[in-house]
XYZ file of C-alpha atoms in Angstrom:
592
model
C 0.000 0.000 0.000
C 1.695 3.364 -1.111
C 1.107 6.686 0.780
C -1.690 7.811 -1.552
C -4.217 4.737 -0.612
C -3.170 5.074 2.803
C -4.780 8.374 2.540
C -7.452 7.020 0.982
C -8.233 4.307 4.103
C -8.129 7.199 6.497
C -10.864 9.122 5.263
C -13.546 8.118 6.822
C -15.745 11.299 6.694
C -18.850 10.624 5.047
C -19.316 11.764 1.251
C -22.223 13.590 -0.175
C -23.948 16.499 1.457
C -22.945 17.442 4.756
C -26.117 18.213 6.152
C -26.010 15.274 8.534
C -22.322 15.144 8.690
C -20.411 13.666 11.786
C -17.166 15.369 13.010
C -14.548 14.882 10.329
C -12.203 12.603 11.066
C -9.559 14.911 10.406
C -11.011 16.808 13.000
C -12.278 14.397 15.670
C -8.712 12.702 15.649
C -6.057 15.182 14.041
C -3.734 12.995 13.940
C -4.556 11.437 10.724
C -3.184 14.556 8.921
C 0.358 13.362 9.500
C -0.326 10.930 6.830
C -2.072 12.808 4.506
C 0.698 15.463 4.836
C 3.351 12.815 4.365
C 1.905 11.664 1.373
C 1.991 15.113 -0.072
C 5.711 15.521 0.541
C 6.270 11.902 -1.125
C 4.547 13.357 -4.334
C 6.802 16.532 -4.420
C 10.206 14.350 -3.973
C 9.267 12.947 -7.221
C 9.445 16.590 -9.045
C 13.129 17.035 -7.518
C 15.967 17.378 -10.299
C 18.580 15.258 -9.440
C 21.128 16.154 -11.783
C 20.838 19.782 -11.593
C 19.117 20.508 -8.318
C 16.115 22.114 -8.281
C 11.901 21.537 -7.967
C 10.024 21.694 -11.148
C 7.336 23.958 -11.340
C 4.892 22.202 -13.815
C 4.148 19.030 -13.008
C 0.767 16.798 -14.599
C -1.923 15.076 -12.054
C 0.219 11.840 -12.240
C 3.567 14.134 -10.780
C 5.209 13.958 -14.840
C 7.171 16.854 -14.854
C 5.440 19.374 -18.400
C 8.051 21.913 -18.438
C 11.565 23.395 -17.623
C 10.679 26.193 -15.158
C 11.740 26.399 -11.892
C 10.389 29.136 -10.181
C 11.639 30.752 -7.190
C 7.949 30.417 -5.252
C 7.773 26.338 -6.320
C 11.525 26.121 -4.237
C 10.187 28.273 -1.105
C 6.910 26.258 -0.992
C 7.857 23.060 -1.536
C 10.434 23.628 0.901
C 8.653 24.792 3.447
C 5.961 22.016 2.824
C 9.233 19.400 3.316
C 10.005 21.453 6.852
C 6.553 21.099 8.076
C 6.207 17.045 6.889
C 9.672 16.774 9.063
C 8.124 18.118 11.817
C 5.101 16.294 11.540
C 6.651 12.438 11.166
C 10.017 12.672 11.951
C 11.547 11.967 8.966
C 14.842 13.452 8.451
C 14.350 13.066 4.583
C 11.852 15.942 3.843
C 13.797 17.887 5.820
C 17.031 17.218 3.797
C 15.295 18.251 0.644
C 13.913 21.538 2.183
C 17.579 22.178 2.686
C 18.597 21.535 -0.391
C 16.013 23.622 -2.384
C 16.374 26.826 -0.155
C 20.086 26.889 -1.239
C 19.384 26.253 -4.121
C 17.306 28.871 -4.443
C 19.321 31.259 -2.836
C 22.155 30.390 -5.170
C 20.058 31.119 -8.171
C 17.369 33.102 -7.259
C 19.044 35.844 -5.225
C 19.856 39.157 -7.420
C 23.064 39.726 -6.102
C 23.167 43.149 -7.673
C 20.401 45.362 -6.375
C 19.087 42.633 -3.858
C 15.222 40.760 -3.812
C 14.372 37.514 -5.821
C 14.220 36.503 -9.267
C 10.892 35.515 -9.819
C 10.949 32.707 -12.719
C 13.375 30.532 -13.474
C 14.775 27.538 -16.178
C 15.995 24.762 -16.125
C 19.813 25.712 -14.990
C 18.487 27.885 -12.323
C 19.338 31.222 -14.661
C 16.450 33.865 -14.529
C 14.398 34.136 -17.657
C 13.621 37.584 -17.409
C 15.859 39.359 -15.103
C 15.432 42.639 -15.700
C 11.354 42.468 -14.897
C 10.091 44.228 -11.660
C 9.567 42.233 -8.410
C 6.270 42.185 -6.486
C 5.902 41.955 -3.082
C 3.973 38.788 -3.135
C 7.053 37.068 -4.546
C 9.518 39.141 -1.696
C 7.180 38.069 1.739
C 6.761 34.031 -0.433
C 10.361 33.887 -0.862
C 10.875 33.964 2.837
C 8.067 31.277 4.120
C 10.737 27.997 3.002
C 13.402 29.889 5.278
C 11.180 30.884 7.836
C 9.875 27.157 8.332
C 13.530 25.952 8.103
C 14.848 28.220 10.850
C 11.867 27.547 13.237
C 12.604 23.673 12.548
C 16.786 23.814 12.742
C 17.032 27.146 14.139
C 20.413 27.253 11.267
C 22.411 30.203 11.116
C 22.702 30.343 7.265
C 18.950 30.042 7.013
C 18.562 32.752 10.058
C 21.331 34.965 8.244
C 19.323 34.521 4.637
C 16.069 35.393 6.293
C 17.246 38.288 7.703
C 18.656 39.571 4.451
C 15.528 39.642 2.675
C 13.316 40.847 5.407
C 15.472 43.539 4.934
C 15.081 43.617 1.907
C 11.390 43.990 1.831
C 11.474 47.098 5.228
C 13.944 49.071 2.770
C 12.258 48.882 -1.076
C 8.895 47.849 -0.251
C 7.952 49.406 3.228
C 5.896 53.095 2.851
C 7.060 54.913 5.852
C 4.645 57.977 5.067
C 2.457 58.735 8.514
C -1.002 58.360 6.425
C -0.267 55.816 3.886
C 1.930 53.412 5.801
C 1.996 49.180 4.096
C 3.941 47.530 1.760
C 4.051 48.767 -1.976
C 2.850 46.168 -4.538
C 5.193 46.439 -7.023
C 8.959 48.153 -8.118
C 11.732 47.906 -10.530
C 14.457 45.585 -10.593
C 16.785 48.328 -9.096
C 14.305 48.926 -6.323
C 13.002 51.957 -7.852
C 9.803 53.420 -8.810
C 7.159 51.796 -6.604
C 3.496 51.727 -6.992
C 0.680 50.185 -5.603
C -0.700 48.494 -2.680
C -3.169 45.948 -2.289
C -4.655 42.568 -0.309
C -1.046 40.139 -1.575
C 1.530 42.813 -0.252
C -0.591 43.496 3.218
C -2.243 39.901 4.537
C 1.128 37.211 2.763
C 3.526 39.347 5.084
C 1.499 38.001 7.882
C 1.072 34.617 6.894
C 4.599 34.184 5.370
C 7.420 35.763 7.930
C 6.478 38.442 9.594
C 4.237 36.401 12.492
C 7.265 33.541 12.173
C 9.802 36.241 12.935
C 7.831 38.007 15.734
C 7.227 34.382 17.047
C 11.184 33.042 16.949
C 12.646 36.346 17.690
C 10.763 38.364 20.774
C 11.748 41.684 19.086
C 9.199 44.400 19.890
C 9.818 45.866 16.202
C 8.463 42.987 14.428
C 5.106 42.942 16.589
C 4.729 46.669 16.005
C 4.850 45.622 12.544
C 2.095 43.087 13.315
C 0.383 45.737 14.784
C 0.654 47.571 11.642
C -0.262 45.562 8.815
C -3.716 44.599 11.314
C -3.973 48.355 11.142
C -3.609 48.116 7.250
C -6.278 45.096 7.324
C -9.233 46.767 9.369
C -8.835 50.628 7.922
C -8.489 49.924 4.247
C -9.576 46.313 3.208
C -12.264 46.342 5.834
C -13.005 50.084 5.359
C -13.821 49.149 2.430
C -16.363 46.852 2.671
C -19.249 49.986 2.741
C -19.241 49.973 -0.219
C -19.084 47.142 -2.165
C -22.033 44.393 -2.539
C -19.784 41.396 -1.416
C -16.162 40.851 -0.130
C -13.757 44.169 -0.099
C -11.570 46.048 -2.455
C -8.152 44.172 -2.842
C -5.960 46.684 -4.919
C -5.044 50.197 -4.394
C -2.530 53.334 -5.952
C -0.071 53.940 -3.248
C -2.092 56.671 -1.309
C -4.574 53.199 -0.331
C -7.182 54.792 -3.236
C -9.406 51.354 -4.149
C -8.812 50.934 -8.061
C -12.172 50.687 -9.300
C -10.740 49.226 -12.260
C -10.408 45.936 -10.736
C -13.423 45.224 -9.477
C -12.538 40.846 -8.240
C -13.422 39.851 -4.776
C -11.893 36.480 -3.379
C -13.614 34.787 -0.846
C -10.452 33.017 0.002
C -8.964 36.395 0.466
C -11.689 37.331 2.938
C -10.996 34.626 4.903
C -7.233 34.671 4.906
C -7.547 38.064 6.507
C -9.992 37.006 9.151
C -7.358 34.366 9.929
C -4.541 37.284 10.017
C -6.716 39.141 12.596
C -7.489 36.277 14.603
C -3.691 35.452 14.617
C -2.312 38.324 15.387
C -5.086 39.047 18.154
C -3.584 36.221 20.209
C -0.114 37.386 20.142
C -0.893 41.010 21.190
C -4.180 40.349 23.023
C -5.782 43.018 20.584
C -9.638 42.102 21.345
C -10.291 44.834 19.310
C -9.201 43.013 15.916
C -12.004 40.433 16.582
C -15.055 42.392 15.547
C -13.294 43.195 12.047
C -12.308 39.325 12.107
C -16.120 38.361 12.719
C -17.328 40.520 9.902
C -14.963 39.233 7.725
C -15.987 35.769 8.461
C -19.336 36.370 8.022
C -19.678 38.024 5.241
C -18.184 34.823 3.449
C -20.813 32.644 5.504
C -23.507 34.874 4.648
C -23.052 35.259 0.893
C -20.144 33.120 0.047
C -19.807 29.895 1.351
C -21.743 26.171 -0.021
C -23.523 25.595 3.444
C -25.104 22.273 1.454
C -21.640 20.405 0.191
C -18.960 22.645 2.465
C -16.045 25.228 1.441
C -16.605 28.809 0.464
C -16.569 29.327 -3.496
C -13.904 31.383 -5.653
C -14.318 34.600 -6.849
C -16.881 37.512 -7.173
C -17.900 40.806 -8.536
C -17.295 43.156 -5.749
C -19.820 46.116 -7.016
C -22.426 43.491 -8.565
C -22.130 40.915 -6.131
C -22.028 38.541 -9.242
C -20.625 35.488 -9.075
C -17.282 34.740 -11.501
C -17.662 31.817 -13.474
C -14.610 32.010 -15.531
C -16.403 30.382 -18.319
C -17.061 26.921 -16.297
C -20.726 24.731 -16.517
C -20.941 25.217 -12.915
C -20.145 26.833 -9.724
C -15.865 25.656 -8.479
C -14.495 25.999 -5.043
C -10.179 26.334 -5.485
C -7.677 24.229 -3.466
C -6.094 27.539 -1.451
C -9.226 28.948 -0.861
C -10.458 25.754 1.031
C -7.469 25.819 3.165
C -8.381 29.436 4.436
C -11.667 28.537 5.311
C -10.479 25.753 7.339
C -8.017 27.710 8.988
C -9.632 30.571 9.614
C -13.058 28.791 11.245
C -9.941 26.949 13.572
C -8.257 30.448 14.309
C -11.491 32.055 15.171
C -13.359 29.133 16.841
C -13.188 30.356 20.562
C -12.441 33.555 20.068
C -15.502 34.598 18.901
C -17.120 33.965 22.294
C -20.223 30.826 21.698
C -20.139 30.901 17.935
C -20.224 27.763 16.717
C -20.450 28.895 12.876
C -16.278 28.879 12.851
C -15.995 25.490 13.728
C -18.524 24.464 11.284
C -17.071 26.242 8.790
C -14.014 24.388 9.398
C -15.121 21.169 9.888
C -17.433 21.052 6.338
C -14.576 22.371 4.418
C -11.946 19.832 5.517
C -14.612 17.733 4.827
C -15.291 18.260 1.406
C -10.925 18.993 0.892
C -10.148 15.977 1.935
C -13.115 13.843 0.212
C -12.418 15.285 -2.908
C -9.474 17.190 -3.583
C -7.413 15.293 -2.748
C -6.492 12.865 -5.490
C -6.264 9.455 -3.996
C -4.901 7.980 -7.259
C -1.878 9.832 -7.765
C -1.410 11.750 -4.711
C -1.323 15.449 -3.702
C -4.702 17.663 -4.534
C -6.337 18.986 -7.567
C -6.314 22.644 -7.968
C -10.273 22.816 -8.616
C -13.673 21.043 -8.150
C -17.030 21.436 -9.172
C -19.870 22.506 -6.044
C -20.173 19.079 -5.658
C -17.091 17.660 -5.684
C -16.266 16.865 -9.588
C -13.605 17.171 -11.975
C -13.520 20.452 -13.390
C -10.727 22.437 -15.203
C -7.355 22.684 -13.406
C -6.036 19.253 -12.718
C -2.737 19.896 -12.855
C -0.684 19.032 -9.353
C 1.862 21.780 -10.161
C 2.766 25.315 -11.584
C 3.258 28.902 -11.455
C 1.189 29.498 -8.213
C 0.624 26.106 -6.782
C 2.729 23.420 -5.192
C 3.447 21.771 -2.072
C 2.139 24.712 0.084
C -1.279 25.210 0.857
C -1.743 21.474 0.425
C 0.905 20.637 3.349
C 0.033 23.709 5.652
C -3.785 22.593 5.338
C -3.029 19.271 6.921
C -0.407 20.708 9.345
C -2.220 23.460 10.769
C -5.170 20.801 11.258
C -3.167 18.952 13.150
C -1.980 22.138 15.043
C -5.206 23.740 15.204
C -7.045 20.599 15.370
C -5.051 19.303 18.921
C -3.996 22.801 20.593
C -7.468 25.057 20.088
C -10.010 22.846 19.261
C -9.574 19.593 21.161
C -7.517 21.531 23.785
C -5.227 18.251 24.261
C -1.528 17.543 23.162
C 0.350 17.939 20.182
C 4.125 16.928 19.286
C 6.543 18.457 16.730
C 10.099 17.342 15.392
C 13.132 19.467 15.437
C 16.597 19.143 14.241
C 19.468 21.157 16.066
C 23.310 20.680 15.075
C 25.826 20.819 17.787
C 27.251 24.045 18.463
C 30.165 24.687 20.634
C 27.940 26.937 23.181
C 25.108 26.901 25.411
C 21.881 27.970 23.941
C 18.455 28.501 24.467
C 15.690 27.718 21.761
C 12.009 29.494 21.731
C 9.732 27.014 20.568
C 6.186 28.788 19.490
C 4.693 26.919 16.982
C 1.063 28.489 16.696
C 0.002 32.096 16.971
C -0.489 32.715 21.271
C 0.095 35.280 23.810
C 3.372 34.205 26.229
C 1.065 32.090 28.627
C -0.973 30.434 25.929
C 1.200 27.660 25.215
C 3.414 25.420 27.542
C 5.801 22.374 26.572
C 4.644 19.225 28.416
C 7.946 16.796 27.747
C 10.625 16.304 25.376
C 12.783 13.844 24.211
C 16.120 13.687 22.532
C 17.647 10.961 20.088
C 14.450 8.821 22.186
C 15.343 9.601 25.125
C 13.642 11.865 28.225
C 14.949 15.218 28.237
C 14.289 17.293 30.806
C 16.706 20.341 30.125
C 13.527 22.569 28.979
C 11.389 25.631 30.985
C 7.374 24.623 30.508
C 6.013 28.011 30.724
C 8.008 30.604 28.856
C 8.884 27.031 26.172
C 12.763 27.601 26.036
C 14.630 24.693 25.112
C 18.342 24.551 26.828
C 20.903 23.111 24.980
C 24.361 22.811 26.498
C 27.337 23.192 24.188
C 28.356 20.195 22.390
C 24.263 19.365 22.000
C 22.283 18.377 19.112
C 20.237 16.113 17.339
C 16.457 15.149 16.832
C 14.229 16.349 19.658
C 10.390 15.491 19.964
C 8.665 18.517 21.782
C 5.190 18.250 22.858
C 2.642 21.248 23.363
C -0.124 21.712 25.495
C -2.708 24.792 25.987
C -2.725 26.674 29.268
C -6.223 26.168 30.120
C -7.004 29.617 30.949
C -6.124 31.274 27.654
C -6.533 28.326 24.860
C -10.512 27.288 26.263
C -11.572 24.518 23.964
C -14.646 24.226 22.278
C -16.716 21.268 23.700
C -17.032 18.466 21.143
C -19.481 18.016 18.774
C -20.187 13.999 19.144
C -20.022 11.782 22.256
C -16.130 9.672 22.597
C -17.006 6.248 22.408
C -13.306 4.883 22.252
C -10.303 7.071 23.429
C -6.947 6.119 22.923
C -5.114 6.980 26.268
C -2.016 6.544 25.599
C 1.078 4.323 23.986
C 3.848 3.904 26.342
C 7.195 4.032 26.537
C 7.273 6.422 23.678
C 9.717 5.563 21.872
C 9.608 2.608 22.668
C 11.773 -0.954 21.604
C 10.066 -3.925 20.216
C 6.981 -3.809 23.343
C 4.158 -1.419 22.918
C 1.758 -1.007 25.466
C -1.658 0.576 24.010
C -4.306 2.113 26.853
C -7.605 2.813 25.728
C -10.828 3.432 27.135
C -14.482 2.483 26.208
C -17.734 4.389 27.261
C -19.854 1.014 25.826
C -19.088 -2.632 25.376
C -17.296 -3.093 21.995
C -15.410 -5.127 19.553
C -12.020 -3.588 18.561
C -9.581 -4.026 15.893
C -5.804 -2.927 16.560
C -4.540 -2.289 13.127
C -0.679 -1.319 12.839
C 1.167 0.657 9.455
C 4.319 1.654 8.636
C 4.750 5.292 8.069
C 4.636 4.888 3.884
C 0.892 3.130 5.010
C 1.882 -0.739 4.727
C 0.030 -2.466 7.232
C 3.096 -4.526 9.275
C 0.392 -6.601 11.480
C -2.663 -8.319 9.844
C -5.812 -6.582 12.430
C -6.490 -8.149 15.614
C -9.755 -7.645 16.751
C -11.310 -8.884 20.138
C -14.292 -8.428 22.791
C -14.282 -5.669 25.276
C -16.547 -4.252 28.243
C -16.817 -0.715 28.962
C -13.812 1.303 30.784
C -9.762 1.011 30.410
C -8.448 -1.612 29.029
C -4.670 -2.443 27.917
C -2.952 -4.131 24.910
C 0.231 -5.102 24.291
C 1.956 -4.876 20.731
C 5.180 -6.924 19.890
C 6.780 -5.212 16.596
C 10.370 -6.932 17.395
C 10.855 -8.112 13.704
C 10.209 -4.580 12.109
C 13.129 -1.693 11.579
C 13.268 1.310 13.700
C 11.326 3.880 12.426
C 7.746 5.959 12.918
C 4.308 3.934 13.048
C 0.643 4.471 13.440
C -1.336 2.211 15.951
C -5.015 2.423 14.969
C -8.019 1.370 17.091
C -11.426 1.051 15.678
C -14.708 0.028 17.185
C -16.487 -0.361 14.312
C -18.137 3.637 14.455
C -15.440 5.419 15.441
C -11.033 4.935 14.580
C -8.658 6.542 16.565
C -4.749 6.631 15.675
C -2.097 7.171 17.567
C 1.799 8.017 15.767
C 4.463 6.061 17.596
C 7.977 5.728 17.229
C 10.476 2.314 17.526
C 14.268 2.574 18.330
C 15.894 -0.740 18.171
C-alpha cells in the first residue's frame, strides 16, 4: 500500500452532502493529517531534479514533470511544505530536501546586484527575465521555506538569509509615510519606482514571515509591525467593505485609493484576513481586531460559502455581487481557498465567544478537501472542483502558483489547530538542532499565542527523556556540544486556549502508547464508554500495514494491549483502534 491509498483508508468522513455530517475525522482525531501530509511531501520528492538541483514547477496530475521552469515560489513552498512534513513524522528526509532547495534557491534566485528575488526561473536555475520588476507577493513568499527551516533547525545560514531579505522587503517595499503606511505592490528591478498596494503585499507578510519572525525572535519591532499591517487590514480592506455588494476592495494606488478598475473579490482572500486578525489578536491580546475578524468571516458565511456540500466558493464581482464563473458549466471551489476557510473557522473558533459557525465552517470544508481534492490515485490535490465535488478544469498538481504549500500547511495546521485550540489536548513536533560549541536557548512557538498560551509538556532527545527545557516561557536549553532530533510536545494553558466542547459523544479514546519511543513492546491504553469489539490495526509510516488486524471483545472502561513489533526496523508507526463507528490513531515511534 503506497502513501496515496493510505490516505485514501483514512478518510472516513462521510461523502455527499454534509447536512447530517459527523465530526470529520480529520477533526475528531487530528492525527490522521500526519499521513495525509506525508503523502503530499512523497509526491513533491518525485518533481526534484537530481542532476541539476532544483523543484520543477509544472508538473501533470500523475507528478510527470510538463516543463523546464523552476520558479523561485515552487523552491520556497515546496520547501517549506518538506520542513513542516519533518516536523510532523520525523523523517529526516523531507527535511534534507527543504535544505537543499532553499540553497538552491538562494544560489540562483538571489539578485546579487540590487538585492530581492528573481521571480521565474529555467531549467539551470538562470532567470528568464531578469530585468522584470519584483512584487511583493514574490519578496514576503520567498521567505516562508526559510522561515519554516529556521523555526525547525534554528540554522544560522537560514537565520542569516532570512534576515537579508526581510530587509530587503522594510527598505524597497515598506511606505514609511504617517497616512499611507503598508507595503508597496510592485517596483523595478533596481528597487526603484514603486506603486501600488493591495490585499497580496498586506495579509502574505502576515502569513509568510512576519508572524514567524515576531514568534522566533521576541523583538518588539516585528510585533509593532504586526500591529501595523492589522492596522492596514481593518482601515483599508475592511473600510472598504461599505461599499461594495460582497467581499472588499483588494488593490489600491499607493495613497490606499481602491482601483475601481479591478473590481474581483476572493472569498479566500476574505478569509485569509480574518485568519490574520485572529492570529495576530492572540499574540498582542488586541480584542479589538475580533469584531473586524467576525465581519470578515461572516460576510463569506452569509453570501459566500456552499452551506449544502462545504467550502466557500472562488471569486466575485465586488460592485455586482455577481458570481465569476470564468467560463465553467458550474459553480468551483479552489484548493487555497479551502485551506483558508479551514483555517480561519480553527483560528477564530473560541475567540468569537459561543459561535459555533467557525468550527462548522471548518469542519465542512476539511470535509469536502479531503473527500475530494485530494487525489487518492496519484497523490497530492487537484487545484479545482465542481460545487459538488467533480472534476472540473485545473487538474494539474503543479505550476506557477501552486505546489506543495497550501496542500501541506492545510493538513499541518489541522493537526496544530485541530489538537492545541479545538480539542484543547496535546500535540508533538520534530526538530533538528546541530551541535554548536555553546550553550543555547531555543524558543519554541509553533502556533500564533500570547506568552502564557502555550506550555511544553515533555521532550525527548535521540528517544530519550529530556528534561533540560522551561514549561512556561517554552525555552529549550541546549548545552554546548548538543544536538540532534528532539520530539517537543505542546499543550494549551487552560485559561487562555478554552476549547470548544465536542461536537459527538467519545465512544473509544486512545489513552495513551507507552514508553514512547519505545523498543520492540508497545503497550496501548484505551478506554471504552460502551461494550465493543475492537480491531488494533498497525502501518508503517509509507501506510503498509506490518500486522494483519487483531480484533477482540471488550466491556466498557480502560483496558490495555500489548503490541510486539520486534521483527520490524526502527522507524515511525501508526497504531489504529477502531470500534467499528469510530477509529482513533495514535503516531508512535520504535528505536531498536
Amino acid at each position: 500500500m503506497n502513501r496515496y491509498l493510505f490516505v485514501s483508508l483514512l478518510l472516513l468522513c462521510s461523502v455527499g452532502p454534509i447536512l447530517a455530517q459527523e465530526i470529520c475525522v480529520y477533526l475528531q482525531d487530528p492525527d490522521h493529517n500526519i499521513a495525509y501530509v506525508d503523502s503530499c511531501a512523497a509526491f513533491w520528492e518525485g518533481v526534484w531534479d537530481d542532476d541539476q538541483g532544483g523543484f520543477y514547477t509544472n508538473v501533470s496530475r500523475s507528478g510527470g514533470v510538463t516543463g523546464t521552469a523552476k520558479n523561485m515560489l515552487t523552491q520556497t513552498r515546496n520547501a517549506y511544505g518538506m520542513v513542516r512534513a519533518f516536523m510532523l513524522t520525523g523523517d529526516t528526509q523531507w527535511l534534507a530536501l527543504a535544505r537543499e532547495a532553499l540553497w538552491w534557491m538562494h544560489e540562483h534566485a538571489w539578485d546579487e546586484s540590487y538585492g530581492g528575488w528573481f521571480a521565474e526561473l529555467d531549467e539551470d536555475g538562470d532567470p528568464t527575465n531578469p530585468n522584470g520588476g519584483k512584487s511583493a507577493f514574490d519578496a514576503h513568499y520567498a521567505l516562508l521555506g526559510l522561515a519554516a527551516y529556521v523555526e525547525a533547525t534554528q540554522d544560522t545560514t537560514a537565520w542569516r538569509w532570512l534576515l537579508e531579505g526581510y530587509d530587503y522587503l522594510e527598505e524597497v517595499f515598506w511606505d514609511d509615510r504617517d497616512d499611507y503606511f503598508g507595503y508597496y505592490d510592485w517596483v523595478y528591478r533596481d528597487g526603484s519606482n514603486p506603486h501600488g498596494k493591495s490585499f497580496n503585499a498586506t495579509v502574505d507578510a502576515i502569513t509568510t514571515h512576519c508572524l514567524l519572525l515576531e514568534l522566533m525572535q521576541g523583538d518588539p519591532a516585528y510585533n509593532a509591525r504586526l500591529n501595523e499591517l492589522a492596522d492596514n487590514i481593518v482601515t483599508h480592506l475592511v473600510g472598504s467593505m461599505d461599499d461594495q455588494v460582497i467581499g472588499f476592495a483588494e488593490e489600491y494606488d499607493i495613497d490606499w485609493t481602491p482601483d475601481n478598475g479591478e473590481t474581483m473579490t476572493i472569498m479566500g482572500h476574505v478569509l485569509k484576513a480574518a485568519w490574520c486578525l485572529g492570529r495576530i489578536s492572540r499574540v498582542t491580546g488586541d480584542a479589538s481586531l475580533l469584531e473586524p475578524a467576525n465581519r470578515l468571516f461572516t460576510n463569506v458565511w452569509e453570501m459566500g460559502y456552499d452551506h449544502e456540500y462545504g467550502g466557500p466558493y472562488k471569486d466575485y464581482n465586488r460592485l455586482t455581487g455577481d458570481m465569476l464563473m470564468w467560463g465553467n458549466p458550474d459553480t468551483t471551489k479552489a484548493w487555497w481557498q479551502m485551506e483558508q476557510a479551514v483555517m480561519a473557522g480553527l483560528e477564530l473558533n473560541g475567540l468569537l465567544g459561543e459561535d459555533t459557525r467557525p468550527i462548522t465552517m471548518a469542519d465542512s470544508s476539511l470535509h469536502f478537501f479531503m473527500n475530494y481534492f485530494v487525489d487518492h490515485t496519484y497523490g497530492e490535490i487537484y487545484e479545482n472542483r465542481t460545487r459538488e465535488g467533480e472534476e472540473t478544469w485545473g487538474t494539474t498538481k503543479g505550476n506557477g502558483s501552486k505546489a506543495g504549500y497550501h496542500s501541506i500547511e492545510t493538513g499541518y495546521y489541522s493537526y496544530l489547530y485541530g489538537h492545541l485550540l479545538y480539542h484543547g489536548g496535546h500535540a508533538s513536533l520534530y526538530y533538528s538542532f546541530t551541535p554548536v560549541d555553546y550553550d543555547r536557548q531555543l524558543s519554541l512557538t509553533p502556533i500564533a499565542v500570547d506568552a502564557a498560551g502555550l506550555e511544553i509538556v515533555a521532550v525527548s532527545h535521540e528517544g530519550n527523556e529530556y528534561t533540560n527545557f522551561s514549561s512556561d516561557t517554552r525555552i529549550l536549553t541546549l548545552p554546548a556540544g548538543t544536538g540532534g532530533i528532539f520530539l517537543v510536545e505542546f499543550a494549551p494553558n487552560s485559561n487562555t486556549l478554552p476549547a470548544a466542547p465536542r461536537t459527538r459523544p467519545e465512544e473509544l479514546r486512545l489513552l495513551s502508547c507507552y514508553p514512547n519511543p519505545f523498543n520492540a513492546a508497545l503497550n496501548i491504553e484505551f478506554e471504552l464508554a460502551h461494550a465493543a469489539r475492537i480491531t488494533l490495526s498497525v502501518y508503517n509510516l509509507i501506510g503498509q500495514r506490518v500486522r494483519q488486524p487483531v480484533a477482540a471483545d471488550y466491556s466498557s472502561g480502560r483496558h490495555q494491549l500489548n503490541l510486539s513489533l520486534e521483527d520490524q526496523p526502527t522507524g515511525n508507526y501508526f497504531v489504529r483502534l477502531d470500534n467499528g463507528s469510530q477509529m482513533t490513531m495514535a503516531r508512535v515511534l520504535m528505536l531498536k
